[in-house]
Tab-separated table of C-alpha atoms in Angstrom:
chain	number	residue	atom	x	y	z
Z	1	GLN	CA	132.045	259.096	-13.800
Z	2	GLY	CA	133.148	255.624	-12.777
Z	3	GLY	CA	133.758	253.988	-9.436
Z	4	PHE	CA	130.168	253.546	-8.252
Z	5	THR	CA	128.196	250.389	-7.501
Z	6	THR	CA	124.574	249.575	-8.272
Z	7	THR	CA	123.756	250.029	-4.589
Z	8	ASN	CA	125.844	253.138	-3.898
Z	9	TRP	CA	125.637	256.128	-6.248
Z	10	SER	CA	126.719	258.697	-3.643
Z	11	MET	CA	130.458	257.994	-3.356
Z	12	SER	CA	132.893	257.048	-6.118
Z	13	ASN	CA	135.757	254.646	-5.361
Z	14	PRO	CA	137.320	253.669	-8.713
Z	15	ALA	CA	140.254	251.862	-7.094
Z	16	ILE	CA	137.915	249.300	-5.530
Z	17	TYR	CA	135.043	249.483	-8.033
Z	18	PRO	CA	136.548	250.066	-11.485
Z	19	THR	CA	134.201	250.985	-14.307
Z	20	THR	CA	135.158	249.744	-17.789
Z	21	LEU	CA	133.622	250.756	-21.083
Z	22	ASP	CA	134.638	248.004	-23.500
Z	23	ALA	CA	133.483	248.389	-27.098
Z	24	GLN	CA	134.736	244.869	-27.887
Z	25	LYS	CA	135.977	246.045	-31.312
Z	26	LEU	CA	132.384	246.647	-32.469
Z	27	GLY	CA	132.815	250.405	-32.963
Z	28	ARG	CA	133.963	253.443	-31.025
Z	29	ALA	CA	133.798	253.281	-27.242
Z	30	ILE	CA	132.592	256.894	-26.802
Z	31	PHE	CA	131.084	259.276	-29.376
Z	32	VAL	CA	130.389	262.935	-28.498
Z	33	PHE	CA	128.960	265.561	-30.837
Z	34	GLY	CA	127.401	268.939	-30.163
Z	35	SER	CA	127.679	272.149	-28.175
Z	36	THR	CA	127.529	270.727	-24.688
Z	37	GLU	CA	130.055	270.092	-21.905
Z	38	ILE	CA	130.987	266.482	-21.229
Z	39	THR	CA	133.103	265.136	-18.363
Z	40	LEU	CA	134.638	261.667	-18.391
Z	41	ALA	CA	136.285	260.678	-15.117
Z	42	ASP	CA	137.605	257.513	-13.460
Z	43	LEU	CA	136.846	255.241	-16.418
Z	44	ASN	CA	138.652	252.471	-18.261
Z	45	ILE	CA	137.987	253.020	-21.975
Z	46	MET	CA	139.028	250.124	-24.170
Z	47	GLY	CA	138.266	247.942	-27.151
Z	48	GLY	CA	137.160	250.753	-29.462
Z	49	ASP	CA	137.636	250.284	-33.201
Z	50	ALA	CA	136.918	253.037	-35.739
Z	51	THR	CA	137.472	250.868	-38.808
Z	52	GLY	CA	135.083	251.924	-41.566
Z	53	LEU	CA	133.595	254.786	-39.545
Z	54	GLY	CA	135.414	257.639	-41.270
Z	55	GLY	CA	136.988	260.711	-39.826
Z	56	PHE	CA	135.564	264.228	-39.886
Z	57	TYR	CA	131.868	264.715	-39.311
Z	58	GLU	CA	129.690	267.492	-40.640
Z	59	ILE	CA	126.089	268.660	-40.468
Z	60	ASP	CA	123.935	266.691	-42.904
Z	61	LYS	CA	121.727	269.410	-44.416
Z	62	SER	CA	120.157	266.971	-46.834
Z	63	ASP	CA	118.453	265.059	-44.035
Z	64	TYR	CA	117.535	266.968	-40.876
Z	65	THR	CA	116.513	263.763	-39.121
Z	66	LYS	CA	120.222	263.011	-38.868
Z	67	SER	CA	122.563	265.225	-36.869
Z	68	VAL	CA	125.847	264.275	-38.528
Z	69	LYS	CA	127.231	262.113	-41.259
Z	70	ALA	CA	130.633	260.535	-41.712
Z	71	ASN	CA	133.057	261.748	-44.330
Z	72	LEU	CA	134.547	258.445	-45.378
Z	73	TRP	CA	137.241	260.194	-47.403
Z	74	THR	CA	139.150	260.992	-44.218
Z	75	PRO	CA	140.968	258.356	-42.140
Z	76	ASP	CA	138.956	256.331	-39.662
Z	77	SER	CA	139.530	258.349	-36.494
Z	78	GLY	CA	139.079	258.029	-32.761
Z	79	GLY	CA	138.760	254.417	-31.657
Z	80	GLY	CA	138.411	255.054	-27.932
Z	81	VAL	CA	136.976	258.574	-27.779
Z	82	TYR	CA	135.602	260.581	-30.703
Z	83	ALA	CA	134.513	264.152	-29.926
Z	84	ILE	CA	133.499	266.931	-32.303
Z	85	THR	CA	132.512	270.557	-31.564
Z	86	THR	CA	132.096	270.197	-27.819
Z	87	THR	CA	133.662	271.023	-24.468
Z	88	LEU	CA	135.395	267.906	-23.204
Z	89	ASN	CA	136.985	267.177	-19.822
Z	90	ILE	CA	138.762	263.862	-19.295
Z	91	SER	CA	140.448	263.037	-15.984
Z	92	ASN	CA	141.839	259.958	-14.259
Z	93	CYS	CA	140.868	257.680	-17.133
Z	94	ALA	CA	142.789	254.779	-18.659
Z	95	ILE	CA	142.380	254.731	-22.445
Z	96	PHE	CA	143.960	251.597	-23.830
Z	97	SER	CA	143.838	248.942	-26.556
Z	98	ASN	CA	141.786	250.989	-29.008
Z	99	THR	CA	142.259	251.101	-32.792
Z	100	ALA	CA	141.861	253.688	-35.558
Z	101	SER	CA	143.770	254.900	-38.590
Z	102	ASN	CA	144.102	258.272	-36.867
Z	103	GLY	CA	144.075	258.760	-33.089
Z	104	GLY	CA	143.608	255.232	-31.827
Z	105	ALA	CA	142.954	256.370	-28.258
Z	106	GLY	CA	141.012	259.473	-29.187
Z	107	TYR	CA	140.243	262.045	-31.851
Z	108	ILE	CA	139.056	265.446	-30.590
Z	109	HIS	CA	138.224	268.116	-33.163
Z	110	ASN	CA	137.066	271.721	-32.890
Z	111	SER	CA	136.596	271.387	-29.148
Z	112	ALA	CA	137.765	272.984	-25.921
Z	113	SER	CA	139.551	270.093	-24.225
Z	114	THR	CA	141.050	269.595	-20.780
Z	115	LEU	CA	142.802	266.289	-20.119
Z	116	ILE	CA	144.309	265.717	-16.682
Z	117	SER	CA	146.004	262.665	-15.120
Z	118	ASN	CA	145.010	260.097	-17.742
Z	119	THR	CA	146.899	257.035	-18.957
Z	120	VAL	CA	146.918	256.504	-22.728
Z	121	ALA	CA	148.587	253.230	-23.636
Z	122	PHE	CA	148.757	250.364	-26.137
Z	123	ASN	CA	146.580	252.028	-28.768
Z	124	THR	CA	146.864	251.659	-32.580
Z	125	ASP	CA	147.376	253.817	-34.733
Z	126	GLY	CA	148.517	256.565	-32.420
Z	127	GLY	CA	147.456	257.805	-29.008
Z	128	LEU	CA	145.563	261.102	-28.883
Z	129	TYR	CA	144.903	263.377	-31.877
Z	130	LEU	CA	143.598	266.870	-31.123
Z	131	SER	CA	142.829	269.399	-33.852
Z	132	SER	CA	141.449	272.936	-34.154
Z	133	GLY	CA	140.727	273.600	-30.509
Z	134	ALA	CA	141.818	275.197	-27.252
Z	135	ILE	CA	143.567	272.507	-25.217
Z	136	ILE	CA	145.056	271.900	-21.781
Z	137	LEU	CA	146.875	268.618	-21.175
Z	138	THR	CA	148.428	268.131	-17.745
Z	139	ASN	CA	150.038	265.182	-15.977
Z	140	ASN	CA	149.027	262.556	-18.527
Z	141	ASN	CA	150.998	259.380	-19.178
Z	142	VAL	CA	151.132	258.549	-22.899
Z	143	THR	CA	153.046	255.343	-23.410
Z	144	ALA	CA	153.598	252.364	-25.704
Z	145	ASN	CA	151.255	253.432	-28.476
Z	146	THR	CA	151.811	252.367	-32.079
Z	147	GLY	CA	151.938	255.649	-33.974
Z	148	THR	CA	152.509	259.151	-32.616
Z	149	GLY	CA	151.781	259.271	-28.905
Z	150	LEU	CA	150.269	262.752	-28.873
Z	151	ALA	CA	149.393	264.753	-32.002
Z	152	VAL	CA	148.252	268.385	-31.839
Z	153	LEU	CA	147.194	270.138	-35.054
Z	154	ASP	CA	146.189	273.798	-35.333
Z	155	CYS	CA	145.472	274.187	-31.618
Z	156	THR	CA	146.213	276.767	-28.948
Z	157	GLY	CA	147.064	275.893	-25.372
Z	158	ALA	CA	149.548	274.080	-23.159
Z	159	LEU	CA	151.054	270.648	-22.579
Z	160	SER	CA	152.426	270.530	-19.033
Z	161	ASP	CA	154.045	267.843	-16.864
Z	162	ASN	CA	153.084	264.985	-19.180
Z	163	THR	CA	155.147	261.814	-19.604
Z	164	VAL	CA	155.363	260.639	-23.216
Z	165	THR	CA	157.413	257.494	-23.538
Z	166	ALA	CA	158.020	254.385	-25.653
Z	167	ASN	CA	155.729	255.323	-28.529
Z	168	HIS	CA	156.706	254.264	-32.047
Z	169	SER	CA	155.715	255.844	-35.348
Z	170	SER	CA	156.448	254.225	-38.687
Z	171	ASP	CA	156.304	257.737	-40.181
Z	172	ILE	CA	157.120	261.047	-38.417
Z	173	ALA	CA	156.861	262.099	-34.747
Z	174	GLY	CA	157.262	259.287	-32.277
Z	175	GLY	CA	156.356	261.130	-29.080
Z	176	ILE	CA	154.664	264.473	-29.782
Z	177	TYR	CA	153.601	266.187	-33.009
Z	178	VAL	CA	152.720	269.899	-33.070
Z	179	GLY	CA	151.533	271.249	-36.421
Z	180	LEU	CA	150.359	274.828	-36.916
Z	181	GLY	CA	148.820	276.632	-33.951
Z	182	ASN	CA	150.461	278.101	-30.850
Z	183	ILE	CA	151.450	275.684	-28.090
Z	184	THR	CA	153.465	275.885	-24.873
Z	185	LEU	CA	155.264	272.761	-23.681
Z	186	ASN	CA	156.392	272.970	-20.076
Z	187	GLY	CA	157.878	270.350	-17.767
Z	188	ASN	CA	157.161	267.343	-19.986
Z	189	THR	CA	159.269	264.177	-20.052
Z	190	VAL	CA	159.630	262.815	-23.591
Z	191	THR	CA	161.780	259.734	-23.644
Z	192	SER	CA	162.460	256.489	-25.535
Z	193	ASN	CA	160.173	257.294	-28.468
Z	194	THR	CA	161.056	256.388	-32.047
Z	195	ALA	CA	160.060	257.528	-35.525
Z	196	ALA	CA	161.125	256.243	-38.912
Z	197	SER	CA	161.451	259.775	-40.226
Z	198	ARG	CA	161.377	263.237	-38.622
Z	199	GLY	CA	161.311	263.782	-34.877
Z	200	GLY	CA	161.747	260.832	-32.561
Z	201	GLY	CA	160.771	262.782	-29.468
Z	202	ILE	CA	159.005	265.898	-30.772
Z	203	ASN	CA	158.135	267.124	-34.265
Z	204	VAL	CA	157.175	270.788	-34.676
Z	205	THR	CA	155.939	271.757	-38.144
Z	206	SER	CA	154.827	275.289	-39.076
Z	207	ALA	CA	153.802	276.067	-35.486
Z	208	SER	CA	154.720	278.634	-32.840
Z	209	VAL	CA	155.978	276.845	-29.736
Z	210	THR	CA	157.627	277.675	-26.432
Z	211	LEU	CA	159.484	274.806	-24.759
Z	212	SER	CA	160.562	275.239	-21.140
Z	213	ASP	CA	161.957	272.788	-18.579
Z	214	ASN	CA	161.266	269.704	-20.687
Z	215	VAL	CA	163.391	266.549	-20.679
Z	216	VAL	CA	163.860	265.034	-24.146
Z	217	SER	CA	166.089	261.989	-24.006
Z	218	PHE	CA	166.804	258.571	-25.510
Z	219	ASN	CA	164.618	259.158	-28.554
Z	220	ALA	CA	165.532	258.110	-32.098
Z	221	ALA	CA	164.534	259.041	-35.670
Z	222	GLY	CA	165.842	259.386	-39.191
Z	223	ASP	CA	166.318	263.151	-38.709
Z	224	GLY	CA	165.982	265.008	-35.431
Z	225	GLY	CA	166.267	262.238	-32.895
Z	226	GLY	CA	165.276	264.535	-30.040
Z	227	ILE	CA	163.354	267.413	-31.640
Z	228	PHE	CA	162.663	268.191	-35.290
Z	229	PHE	CA	161.700	271.780	-36.199
Z	230	TRP	CA	160.328	272.557	-39.655
Z	231	HIS	CA	159.392	276.190	-40.292
Z	232	GLY	CA	157.494	278.081	-37.603
Z	233	ASN	CA	158.775	279.887	-34.518
Z	234	ALA	CA	160.373	278.270	-31.491
Z	235	ILE	CA	161.563	279.538	-28.103
Z	236	LEU	CA	163.554	277.107	-25.951
Z	237	ASN	CA	164.302	277.747	-22.265
Z	238	SER	CA	166.067	275.439	-19.783
Z	239	ASN	CA	165.343	272.151	-21.539
Z	240	THR	CA	167.415	268.985	-21.172
Z	241	ILE	CA	168.022	267.358	-24.564
Z	242	GLU	CA	170.399	264.418	-24.294
Z	243	SER	CA	171.214	260.909	-25.527
Z	244	ASN	CA	169.009	261.114	-28.613
Z	245	ILE	CA	169.965	259.440	-31.901
Z	246	ALA	CA	169.434	260.403	-35.538
Z	247	GLN	CA	170.153	258.021	-38.364
Z	248	ASP	CA	170.879	260.891	-40.732
Z	249	ALA	CA	171.117	264.364	-39.162
Z	250	GLY	CA	170.423	266.158	-35.900
Z	251	GLY	CA	170.739	263.737	-33.035
Z	252	GLY	CA	169.502	266.288	-30.510
Z	253	LEU	CA	167.961	269.034	-32.661
Z	254	TYR	CA	167.167	269.445	-36.337
Z	255	LEU	CA	166.168	272.960	-37.384
Z	256	HIS	CA	164.965	273.952	-40.847
Z	257	ASP	CA	163.894	277.489	-41.722
Z	258	ASN	CA	162.942	278.507	-38.169
């Protein structure tokens, strides 16, 4: 937890005493691996760079003096935060100006994750990437990232009351990507995101989703300016989908085989 001073470890005051973890582009800012519970709170996490560090990690059975090894065949992932097979809580953190090929702000895999009231901004390539875990994301601000703002792959859980805005992907999914899994999206504001291809605001591919009381507006993409659905199951209740633009088809919604 941040917000302490060297003379006072009893009371945190991050507004007056900010704590910054700056990797200075020399590697990832935070690396977590293993079956333990980690809490990150009231921190500025910046300057992480996953270039050359690979993506997925696995147990190295050939050398038991090493806990994990990088699989360099997967994209360099998780510039700011990299977490594998853990329980991770992140709250009131600013994660910004980090770089990776996948999940510039953070890559969280096979973990139970709770992220509350964080700011994720100005990261490359992409904001947060969460895969194969149980997730809760509430009241986060994901903005101005290069790449998909928030990507969720093969997860279960809920995205609630988040603001996802002004992210730009040169591929699919400007704001939010949901692939596989079962996710509820409730009360999110997804606005002014862009994607070159499918899903300016939200892209749902082969997933089961329930969308309720979300605002999806002023997004743009090749197909599905607001929301792009590809296979899977979708339930939509009381959403506002307006003023989105598609270059080809589906300004508000694009549905294929749902």
